[in-house]
C-alpha cells in the first residue's frame, strides 16, 4: 500500500522544521569536494519524524479499505512510497551496475541522496565546500555511474566527478565557450564519459574530464538552416535549445526541440543531428527508447495525454511512423514512460497519474492509489528488478512487483 498522505495543514506545520538546504562553501585550489552526511539534518529529521507519527496517530482517523473503481477492494499497487528526507523536485536516479544496491538521486535545491540497500532507505548528502556563492542553489539534473566512477551535471552549469563511489568529488571546469549547458552525462568507466549540451554539442573524454573531443561537427541551428526547405515542420521556430536528451546503450541520442514541434536523433559517427517531424499536430511532451537499440522503436507522448509507439526507427526518414495507443489519461499529460520488459509498461504524469499496461501498451489501467499522492510524477526508471518513480515535493515510489 502507498503511504498515507499528510493533510495540507499538517504539512505546513512541519515544513519549517524539515527543510534544510545543503551548505555550500568555497574550496581551495585543490578543488576537492567531500560528500558527507549532514548531522544537523539527521537530527532535525529524527525530531520531526516522531512528531509526524504522533500527529498522524492523533489527527487521522482509521479508514476502511479503499474501494475500487467499480466496488470491492482496490487492486494492489505495484508501487510503494518511500520516505526521504527532502521535499524538493527529484530529477534523476542511478545505480552502479558494479554495485546494484548502491544508488543516487539528484534534484532541485542541491538535492543529493544515496542508498546502499537497493533504494529502501535514502540518506541525504551535502557537498561541503562547493566552490560557489552561498546564495546559489544548484539544480542537479543528471547522475551517471559505472564501476565506482560517477558524474553529475546541473544548473547553473556544473560538472562533478568521483572515482571512489561518491566518497569524494572534484569539480571539472567548463569552458565559458561551451555551446549550451550540460544536460546529459553518461559514465563509460575508466575515466571515459560522454556529455551532451542544450545546443546539441556532444563531447567525449578518456581522461576523466581533463580533455574533451567534439563528436558533432555541425550545430543543430546550422543543420536546420541547411535543411529548413526539406519539410521539417517547425524548424524555422527553433529556439536554439533541445530538451529531454536521452542516450541509449548503443550511443544513439534522442532529443526534442524546446518548443516540442519536432525531434532529432544522432548516431555515433554522424557529423550532425537529423531532424524529424512529429507524428501529430500536438506538441511533443516527451520521447524515449523502447529498448536499448533504435531498432526496438520509440515512444512519443504529446499534450493532453496522447501516446504513440513506433515499431522501429529509420533515421534517414524525415517522417517516422507512429501508432496511436488508446490511453485514458483523463487529459493529464504523460511526462515519462518505461518498459520493464516487452509486456509490462508504466506511464506517469501530472497529478499523480500512474498507468500500467501488461500487454505491451495495448490496454492500460490506472493505479487509483497513486491518485491520492499530491505530486506530479516526472521520471520513471528500471534497473533490472528495481524501479523508481520520481516526483515533486520529495515524492519517491519504489517498484514492488505487479
Short mmCIF file of C-alpha atoms in Angstrom, two decimals:
data_model
loop_
_atom_site.label_atom_id
_atom_site.label_comp_id
_atom_site.label_asym_id
_atom_site.label_seq_id
_atom_site.Cartn_x
_atom_site.Cartn_y
_atom_site.Cartn_z
CA UNK A 1 0.00 0.00 0.00
CA UNK A 2 1.15 3.51 -0.69
CA UNK A 3 1.83 5.67 2.36
CA UNK A 4 -0.94 7.87 3.80
CA UNK A 5 -0.95 11.49 2.69
CA UNK A 6 -0.50 14.30 5.24
CA UNK A 7 -3.17 16.97 5.36
CA UNK A 8 -2.13 20.38 3.95
CA UNK A 9 -2.33 21.94 7.42
CA UNK A 10 -0.08 19.29 8.91
CA UNK A 11 2.44 19.59 6.08
CA UNK A 12 2.52 23.36 6.57
CA UNK A 13 3.09 22.98 10.29
CA UNK A 14 6.04 20.64 9.76
CA UNK A 15 7.63 22.35 6.75
CA UNK A 16 9.64 24.77 8.81
CA UNK A 17 11.47 22.06 10.73
CA UNK A 18 12.15 19.62 7.91
CA UNK A 19 13.53 21.73 5.06
CA UNK A 20 17.27 22.19 5.39
CA UNK A 21 19.31 23.45 2.45
CA UNK A 22 22.77 22.00 1.84
CA UNK A 23 25.64 24.18 2.95
CA UNK A 24 27.93 25.44 0.19
CA UNK A 25 31.34 26.92 0.96
CA UNK A 26 34.35 27.96 -1.17
CA UNK A 27 37.18 25.46 -1.50
CA UNK A 28 40.87 25.89 -2.04
CA UNK A 29 42.91 25.42 -5.21
CA UNK A 30 42.84 21.63 -4.97
CA UNK A 31 39.14 21.67 -5.87
CA UNK A 32 38.42 18.57 -3.76
CA UNK A 33 34.86 18.16 -2.56
CA UNK A 34 33.80 15.72 0.12
CA UNK A 35 30.26 14.33 0.15
CA UNK A 36 29.22 13.82 3.74
CA UNK A 37 26.00 13.28 5.63
CA UNK A 38 24.69 16.41 7.34
CA UNK A 39 24.41 15.66 11.10
CA UNK A 40 22.17 18.67 11.71
CA UNK A 41 19.77 17.50 9.04
CA UNK A 42 19.58 13.99 10.54
CA UNK A 43 18.81 15.47 13.96
CA UNK A 44 16.02 17.62 12.60
CA UNK A 45 14.59 14.67 10.66
CA UNK A 46 14.69 12.42 13.69
CA UNK A 47 12.80 15.03 15.73
CA UNK A 48 10.25 15.80 13.04
CA UNK A 49 9.80 12.08 12.25
CA UNK A 50 8.47 11.43 15.75
CA UNK A 51 6.24 14.48 15.52
CA UNK A 52 4.83 13.27 12.20
CA UNK A 53 4.00 9.85 13.67
CA UNK A 54 2.33 11.39 16.72
CA UNK A 55 0.30 13.85 14.65
CA UNK A 56 -0.81 11.13 12.25
CA UNK A 57 -1.95 8.90 15.09
CA UNK A 58 -3.92 11.74 16.69
CA UNK A 59 -5.27 13.51 13.63
CA UNK A 60 -6.02 10.81 11.06
CA UNK A 61 -8.97 8.53 11.75
CA UNK A 62 -8.84 4.90 10.77
CA UNK A 63 -10.13 4.41 7.23
CA UNK A 64 -11.87 1.42 5.73
CA UNK A 65 -10.25 -0.33 2.79
CA UNK A 66 -10.34 1.91 -0.25
CA UNK A 67 -12.92 0.73 -2.75
CA UNK A 68 -12.09 0.01 -6.35
CA UNK A 69 -13.49 1.97 -9.24
CA UNK A 70 -16.43 -0.45 -9.61
CA UNK A 71 -16.86 -1.55 -6.00
CA UNK A 72 -14.87 -4.01 -3.90
CA UNK A 73 -11.24 -3.63 -2.89
CA UNK A 74 -8.86 -1.57 -4.99
CA UNK A 75 -6.26 -3.66 -6.85
CA UNK A 76 -2.88 -3.93 -5.18
CA UNK A 77 -0.43 -1.31 -6.40
CA UNK A 78 2.88 -2.37 -7.92
CA UNK A 79 4.49 0.63 -6.21
CA UNK A 80 5.07 1.79 -2.65
CA UNK A 81 6.05 5.25 -1.44
CA UNK A 82 9.49 5.59 0.13
CA UNK A 83 10.05 8.27 2.80
CA UNK A 84 13.03 10.51 2.03
CA UNK A 85 14.47 13.49 3.94
CA UNK A 86 13.67 16.17 1.32
CA UNK A 87 10.57 17.84 -0.15
CA UNK A 88 12.16 19.04 -3.40
CA UNK A 89 11.68 18.05 -7.04
CA UNK A 90 13.60 14.89 -7.93
CA UNK A 91 15.14 14.73 -11.41
CA UNK A 92 17.21 11.57 -11.82
CA UNK A 93 18.10 8.27 -10.16
CA UNK A 94 21.01 5.95 -10.91
CA UNK A 95 22.53 2.67 -9.65
CA UNK A 96 26.06 1.44 -10.27
CA UNK A 97 25.97 -1.79 -12.35
CA UNK A 98 29.04 -2.97 -10.41
CA UNK A 99 27.19 -2.50 -7.09
CA UNK A 100 23.45 -2.88 -7.82
CA UNK A 101 22.32 -1.86 -4.31
CA UNK A 102 24.32 1.39 -4.35
CA UNK A 103 22.34 4.26 -5.85
CA UNK A 104 21.93 8.01 -6.00
CA UNK A 105 19.15 10.55 -6.58
CA UNK A 106 19.66 14.18 -7.65
CA UNK A 107 17.19 17.03 -7.70
CA UNK A 108 16.31 20.64 -7.14
CA UNK A 109 17.91 22.89 -4.49
CA UNK A 110 21.09 20.85 -4.33
CA UNK A 111 19.33 17.56 -3.57
CA UNK A 112 21.75 14.61 -3.49
CA UNK A 113 20.63 11.33 -1.88
CA UNK A 114 22.42 8.00 -1.50
CA UNK A 115 21.23 4.44 -0.79
CA UNK A 116 23.19 1.27 -0.09
CA UNK A 117 20.25 -1.15 0.30
CA UNK A 118 18.70 -1.04 -3.16
CA UNK A 119 16.55 2.03 -2.57
CA UNK A 120 14.61 1.08 0.56
CA UNK A 121 16.29 3.81 2.61
CA UNK A 122 17.92 7.03 1.43
CA UNK A 123 20.31 9.38 3.22
CA UNK A 124 20.88 12.98 2.22
CA UNK A 125 24.41 14.04 1.34
CA UNK A 126 25.85 17.54 1.25
CA UNK A 127 28.73 18.78 -0.89
CA UNK A 128 30.90 20.52 1.70
CA UNK A 129 32.97 23.47 0.49
CA UNK A 130 31.49 23.56 -3.01
CA UNK A 131 33.14 26.35 -4.97
CA UNK A 132 30.21 28.73 -5.48
CA UNK A 133 28.45 31.61 -3.79
CA UNK A 134 26.45 30.57 -0.75
CA UNK A 135 23.28 32.09 -2.13
CA UNK A 136 23.15 29.87 -5.20
CA UNK A 137 21.13 26.65 -5.01
CA UNK A 138 22.22 24.14 -7.59
CA UNK A 139 19.71 22.16 -9.59
CA UNK A 140 21.32 18.76 -10.19
CA UNK A 141 19.59 17.24 -13.21
CA UNK A 142 21.54 14.13 -14.24
CA UNK A 143 23.67 11.50 -12.49
CA UNK A 144 25.51 8.53 -14.05
CA UNK A 145 27.72 5.81 -12.53
CA UNK A 146 29.77 2.88 -13.79
CA UNK A 147 32.25 0.75 -11.83
CA UNK A 148 32.54 3.22 -8.98
CA UNK A 149 33.08 6.24 -11.25
CA UNK A 150 30.32 8.84 -11.27
CA UNK A 151 29.31 12.12 -12.87
CA UNK A 152 26.73 14.80 -12.01
CA UNK A 153 25.61 17.76 -14.13
CA UNK A 154 23.30 20.62 -13.20
CA UNK A 155 22.37 24.30 -13.38
CA UNK A 156 23.97 26.78 -13.10
CA UNK A 157 26.35 24.90 -15.39
CA UNK A 158 28.35 22.46 -13.27
CA UNK A 159 30.10 19.11 -13.76
CA UNK A 160 31.17 16.94 -10.82
CA UNK A 161 33.22 13.73 -10.93
CA UNK A 162 34.07 10.95 -8.47
CA UNK A 163 36.42 7.97 -8.74
CA UNK A 164 35.61 6.37 -5.37
CA UNK A 165 31.86 5.63 -5.49
CA UNK A 166 30.91 9.09 -4.26
CA UNK A 167 33.14 9.32 -1.19
CA UNK A 168 34.88 12.40 -2.62
CA UNK A 169 34.18 14.63 -5.60
CA UNK A 170 36.06 17.05 -7.80
CA UNK A 171 34.61 19.84 -9.86
CA UNK A 172 35.53 19.66 -13.55
CA UNK A 173 35.96 23.17 -15.04
CA UNK A 174 33.72 24.00 -18.01
CA UNK A 175 34.81 26.36 -20.75
CA UNK A 176 32.82 29.63 -20.99
CA UNK A 177 32.77 28.97 -24.75
CA UNK A 178 30.86 25.70 -24.27
CA UNK A 179 27.84 25.80 -26.62
CA UNK A 180 24.94 25.49 -24.19
CA UNK A 181 24.70 23.98 -20.73
CA UNK A 182 25.41 20.31 -19.93
CA UNK A 183 22.09 18.43 -19.93
CA UNK A 184 23.26 14.82 -20.21
CA UNK A 185 26.24 12.83 -18.98
CA UNK A 186 26.95 9.11 -19.39
CA UNK A 187 29.63 7.31 -17.37
CA UNK A 188 31.52 4.81 -19.52
CA UNK A 189 34.08 3.73 -16.90
CA UNK A 190 37.86 4.03 -16.75
CA UNK A 191 37.86 7.83 -16.96
CA UNK A 192 35.61 7.78 -20.04
CA UNK A 193 32.34 9.68 -20.35
CA UNK A 194 30.12 11.35 -22.93
CA UNK A 195 28.36 14.68 -22.40
CA UNK A 196 25.67 16.49 -24.38
CA UNK A 197 24.70 20.17 -24.09
CA UNK A 198 21.43 22.04 -24.55
CA UNK A 199 22.55 23.10 -28.04
CA UNK A 200 23.29 19.55 -29.15
CA UNK A 201 27.07 19.54 -28.78
CA UNK A 202 28.34 16.04 -27.92
CA UNK A 203 31.76 15.62 -26.26
CA UNK A 204 33.77 12.53 -25.31
CA UNK A 205 36.57 12.23 -22.75
CA UNK A 206 39.06 9.47 -21.95
CA UNK A 207 40.91 11.49 -19.32
CA UNK A 208 38.29 11.90 -16.57
CA UNK A 209 37.21 15.25 -17.96
CA UNK A 210 40.59 16.94 -18.46
CA UNK A 211 40.24 16.83 -22.25
CA UNK A 212 37.12 16.58 -24.39
CA UNK A 213 36.71 15.77 -28.09
CA UNK A 214 33.74 17.06 -30.10
CA UNK A 215 31.66 14.32 -31.74
CA UNK A 216 29.29 16.57 -33.73
CA UNK A 217 30.78 18.84 -36.37
CA UNK A 218 27.71 20.98 -37.05
CA UNK A 219 25.41 22.75 -34.59
CA UNK A 220 21.69 21.95 -34.63
CA UNK A 221 20.89 25.50 -35.68
CA UNK A 222 23.28 25.23 -38.67
CA UNK A 223 21.73 21.90 -39.61
CA UNK A 224 18.22 23.33 -39.50
CA UNK A 225 19.25 26.30 -41.65
CA UNK A 226 20.61 23.85 -44.18
CA UNK A 227 17.55 21.58 -44.28
CA UNK A 228 14.78 24.07 -43.49
CA UNK A 229 13.39 23.77 -47.00
CA UNK A 230 13.28 19.96 -46.87
CA UNK A 231 9.97 19.71 -45.00
CA UNK A 232 10.88 19.80 -41.28
CA UNK A 233 7.84 21.45 -39.75
CA UNK A 234 8.64 23.99 -37.06
CA UNK A 235 12.35 24.23 -37.92
CA UNK A 236 12.03 27.96 -38.53
CA UNK A 237 10.74 28.35 -34.95
CA UNK A 238 13.71 26.62 -33.36
CA UNK A 239 14.56 28.46 -30.15
CA UNK A 240 18.20 27.31 -30.11
CA UNK A 241 17.99 24.57 -27.50
CA UNK A 242 16.89 20.97 -27.01
CA UNK A 243 15.32 19.20 -24.04
CA UNK A 244 14.77 15.67 -22.77
CA UNK A 245 18.07 14.41 -24.17
CA UNK A 246 18.42 10.60 -23.98
CA UNK A 247 21.31 8.29 -24.85
CA UNK A 248 20.86 4.53 -25.22
CA UNK A 249 23.42 1.78 -24.67
CA UNK A 250 24.43 1.89 -28.34
CA UNK A 251 25.42 5.57 -28.03
CA UNK A 252 22.45 6.84 -30.06
CA UNK A 253 20.81 10.10 -28.98
CA UNK A 254 17.21 11.30 -29.00
CA UNK A 255 16.22 14.90 -28.24
CA UNK A 256 13.20 17.21 -28.52
CA UNK A 257 13.23 20.84 -29.59
CA UNK A 258 12.45 23.12 -26.67
CA UNK A 259 9.12 24.11 -28.25
CA UNK A 260 8.12 20.49 -28.79
CA UNK A 261 7.42 20.96 -32.51
CA UNK A 262 9.93 18.38 -33.83
CA UNK A 263 12.53 15.92 -32.57
CA UNK A 264 16.09 14.96 -33.51
CA UNK A 265 18.31 11.87 -33.50
CA UNK A 266 22.07 11.37 -33.65
CA UNK A 267 24.16 8.24 -34.17
CA UNK A 268 27.87 7.74 -33.42
CA UNK A 269 29.97 8.68 -36.42
CA UNK A 270 27.47 11.21 -37.79
CA UNK A 271 28.61 14.80 -38.29
CA UNK A 272 25.22 16.31 -37.48
CA UNK A 273 21.82 15.67 -35.91
CA UNK A 274 18.91 14.56 -38.10
CA UNK A 275 15.59 16.41 -37.52
CA UNK A 276 12.26 14.57 -37.79
CA UNK A 277 8.65 15.74 -37.95
CA UNK A 278 6.40 14.90 -35.03
CA UNK A 279 3.70 12.32 -35.70
CA UNK A 280 0.79 14.58 -34.75
CA UNK A 281 -0.27 18.23 -34.75
CA UNK A 282 0.02 18.26 -30.95
CA UNK A 283 3.28 19.34 -29.39
CA UNK A 284 5.65 16.68 -28.07
CA UNK A 285 5.81 16.32 -24.29
CA UNK A 286 8.48 13.63 -24.13
CA UNK A 287 10.02 10.74 -26.06
CA UNK A 288 12.12 7.70 -25.30
CA UNK A 289 13.60 4.42 -26.47
CA UNK A 290 11.56 1.23 -26.20
CA UNK A 291 14.74 -0.86 -25.87
CA UNK A 292 18.47 -0.12 -25.75
CA UNK A 293 18.53 -0.02 -29.55
CA UNK A 294 16.75 2.24 -32.04
CA UNK A 295 15.60 -0.91 -33.83
CA UNK A 296 13.31 -1.54 -30.87
CA UNK A 297 11.38 1.61 -31.68
CA UNK A 298 10.46 4.87 -29.98
CA UNK A 299 7.57 6.12 -27.90
CA UNK A 300 6.16 9.66 -28.03
CA UNK A 301 3.82 11.47 -25.63
CA UNK A 302 2.01 14.66 -26.64
CA UNK A 303 -0.03 17.39 -24.98
CA UNK A 304 -3.36 16.41 -23.39
CA UNK A 305 -2.32 12.81 -22.74
CA UNK A 306 -1.60 11.44 -26.20
CA UNK A 307 0.74 8.46 -26.54
CA UNK A 308 2.14 6.77 -29.66
CA UNK A 309 4.61 3.98 -30.42
CA UNK A 310 6.86 3.26 -33.40
CA UNK A 311 7.90 -0.30 -34.24
CA UNK A 312 11.40 0.59 -35.39
CA UNK A 313 13.16 3.74 -36.50
CA UNK A 314 14.67 4.55 -39.88
CA UNK A 315 16.78 7.58 -39.01
CA UNK A 316 17.20 8.54 -42.65
CA UNK A 317 13.44 9.20 -42.91
CA UNK A 318 12.01 12.64 -42.28
CA UNK A 319 8.73 11.18 -41.03
CA UNK A 320 8.74 8.14 -38.74
CA UNK A 321 5.57 6.07 -38.49
CA UNK A 322 3.88 6.03 -35.07
CA UNK A 323 0.81 4.10 -33.95
CA UNK A 324 -1.52 5.86 -31.51
CA UNK A 325 -2.20 3.96 -28.29
CA UNK A 326 -5.57 4.09 -26.53
CA UNK A 327 -4.77 5.60 -23.16
CA UNK A 328 -7.31 7.16 -20.81
CA UNK A 329 -5.19 9.74 -19.03
CA UNK A 330 -8.16 11.99 -18.19
CA UNK A 331 -6.48 14.81 -20.08
CA UNK A 332 -3.33 14.82 -17.96
CA UNK A 333 -0.12 14.89 -19.97
CA UNK A 334 2.13 11.81 -19.89
CA UNK A 335 5.57 13.01 -18.83
CA UNK A 336 7.54 9.76 -18.94
CA UNK A 337 7.22 6.08 -19.79
CA UNK A 338 9.30 2.97 -19.12
CA UNK A 339 9.25 -0.64 -20.27
CA UNK A 340 10.15 -3.12 -17.54
CA UNK A 341 10.01 -5.78 -20.23
CA UNK A 342 8.26 -6.17 -23.57
CA UNK A 343 4.88 -6.64 -21.83
CA UNK A 344 4.96 -4.66 -18.57
CA UNK A 345 4.89 -0.90 -19.21
CA UNK A 346 4.25 2.13 -16.98
CA UNK A 347 3.35 5.72 -17.89
CA UNK A 348 3.40 8.65 -15.46
CA UNK A 349 2.33 12.29 -15.47
CA UNK A 350 0.82 15.19 -13.59
CA UNK A 351 -1.50 14.98 -10.56
CA UNK A 352 -0.34 11.52 -9.55
CA UNK A 353 -1.02 9.93 -12.94
CA UNK A 354 0.27 6.34 -12.94
CA UNK A 355 -0.84 3.94 -15.70
CA UNK A 356 0.03 0.26 -16.10
CA UNK A 357 -0.05 -1.99 -19.15
CA UNK A 358 0.63 -5.73 -19.03
CA UNK A 359 0.26 -6.34 -22.77
CA UNK A 360 2.91 -4.09 -24.28
CA UNK A 361 0.73 -0.96 -24.36
CA UNK A 362 -2.43 -2.34 -25.99
CA UNK A 363 -4.54 -1.72 -22.88
CA UNK A 364 -3.98 0.37 -19.77
CA UNK A 365 -5.33 0.65 -16.26
CA UNK A 366 -4.89 3.46 -13.78
CA UNK A 367 -3.28 2.96 -10.38
CA UNK A 368 -6.01 4.51 -8.21
CA UNK A 369 -3.82 4.58 -5.10
CA UNK A 370 -1.38 6.95 -6.79
CA UNK A 371 -4.25 9.41 -7.33
CA UNK A 372 -4.08 10.19 -3.62
CA UNK A 373 -0.45 11.35 -3.77
CA UNK A 374 -0.27 15.17 -4.13
CA UNK A 375 2.59 15.20 -6.61
CA UNK A 376 3.47 15.41 -10.27
CA UNK A 377 5.49 12.41 -11.47
CA UNK A 378 8.40 13.37 -13.75
CA UNK A 379 10.68 10.36 -14.27
CA UNK A 380 10.44 6.58 -14.16
CA UNK A 381 13.43 4.22 -14.50
CA UNK A 382 14.01 0.50 -14.13
CA UNK A 383 17.25 -1.24 -13.14
CA UNK A 384 16.51 -4.92 -13.81
CA UNK A 385 14.08 -5.83 -10.99
CA UNK A 386 14.31 -2.42 -9.30
CA UNK A 387 12.19 0.52 -10.42
CA UNK A 388 11.63 4.08 -9.20
CA UNK A 389 9.28 6.98 -9.91
CA UNK A 390 10.50 10.50 -9.11
CA UNK A 391 8.14 13.38 -8.45
CA UNK A 392 7.68 16.81 -6.96
CA UNK A 393 7.54 17.58 -3.22
CA UNK A 394 10.08 14.87 -2.48
CA UNK A 395 7.83 12.02 -3.65
CA UNK A 396 9.63 8.76 -4.43
CA UNK A 397 7.91 5.49 -5.37
CA UNK A 398 9.66 2.10 -5.41
CA UNK A 399 8.59 -0.85 -7.56
CA UNK A 400 7.47 -3.88 -5.53
CA UNK A 401 6.06 -6.07 -8.32
CA UNK A 402 2.96 -6.24 -10.46
#
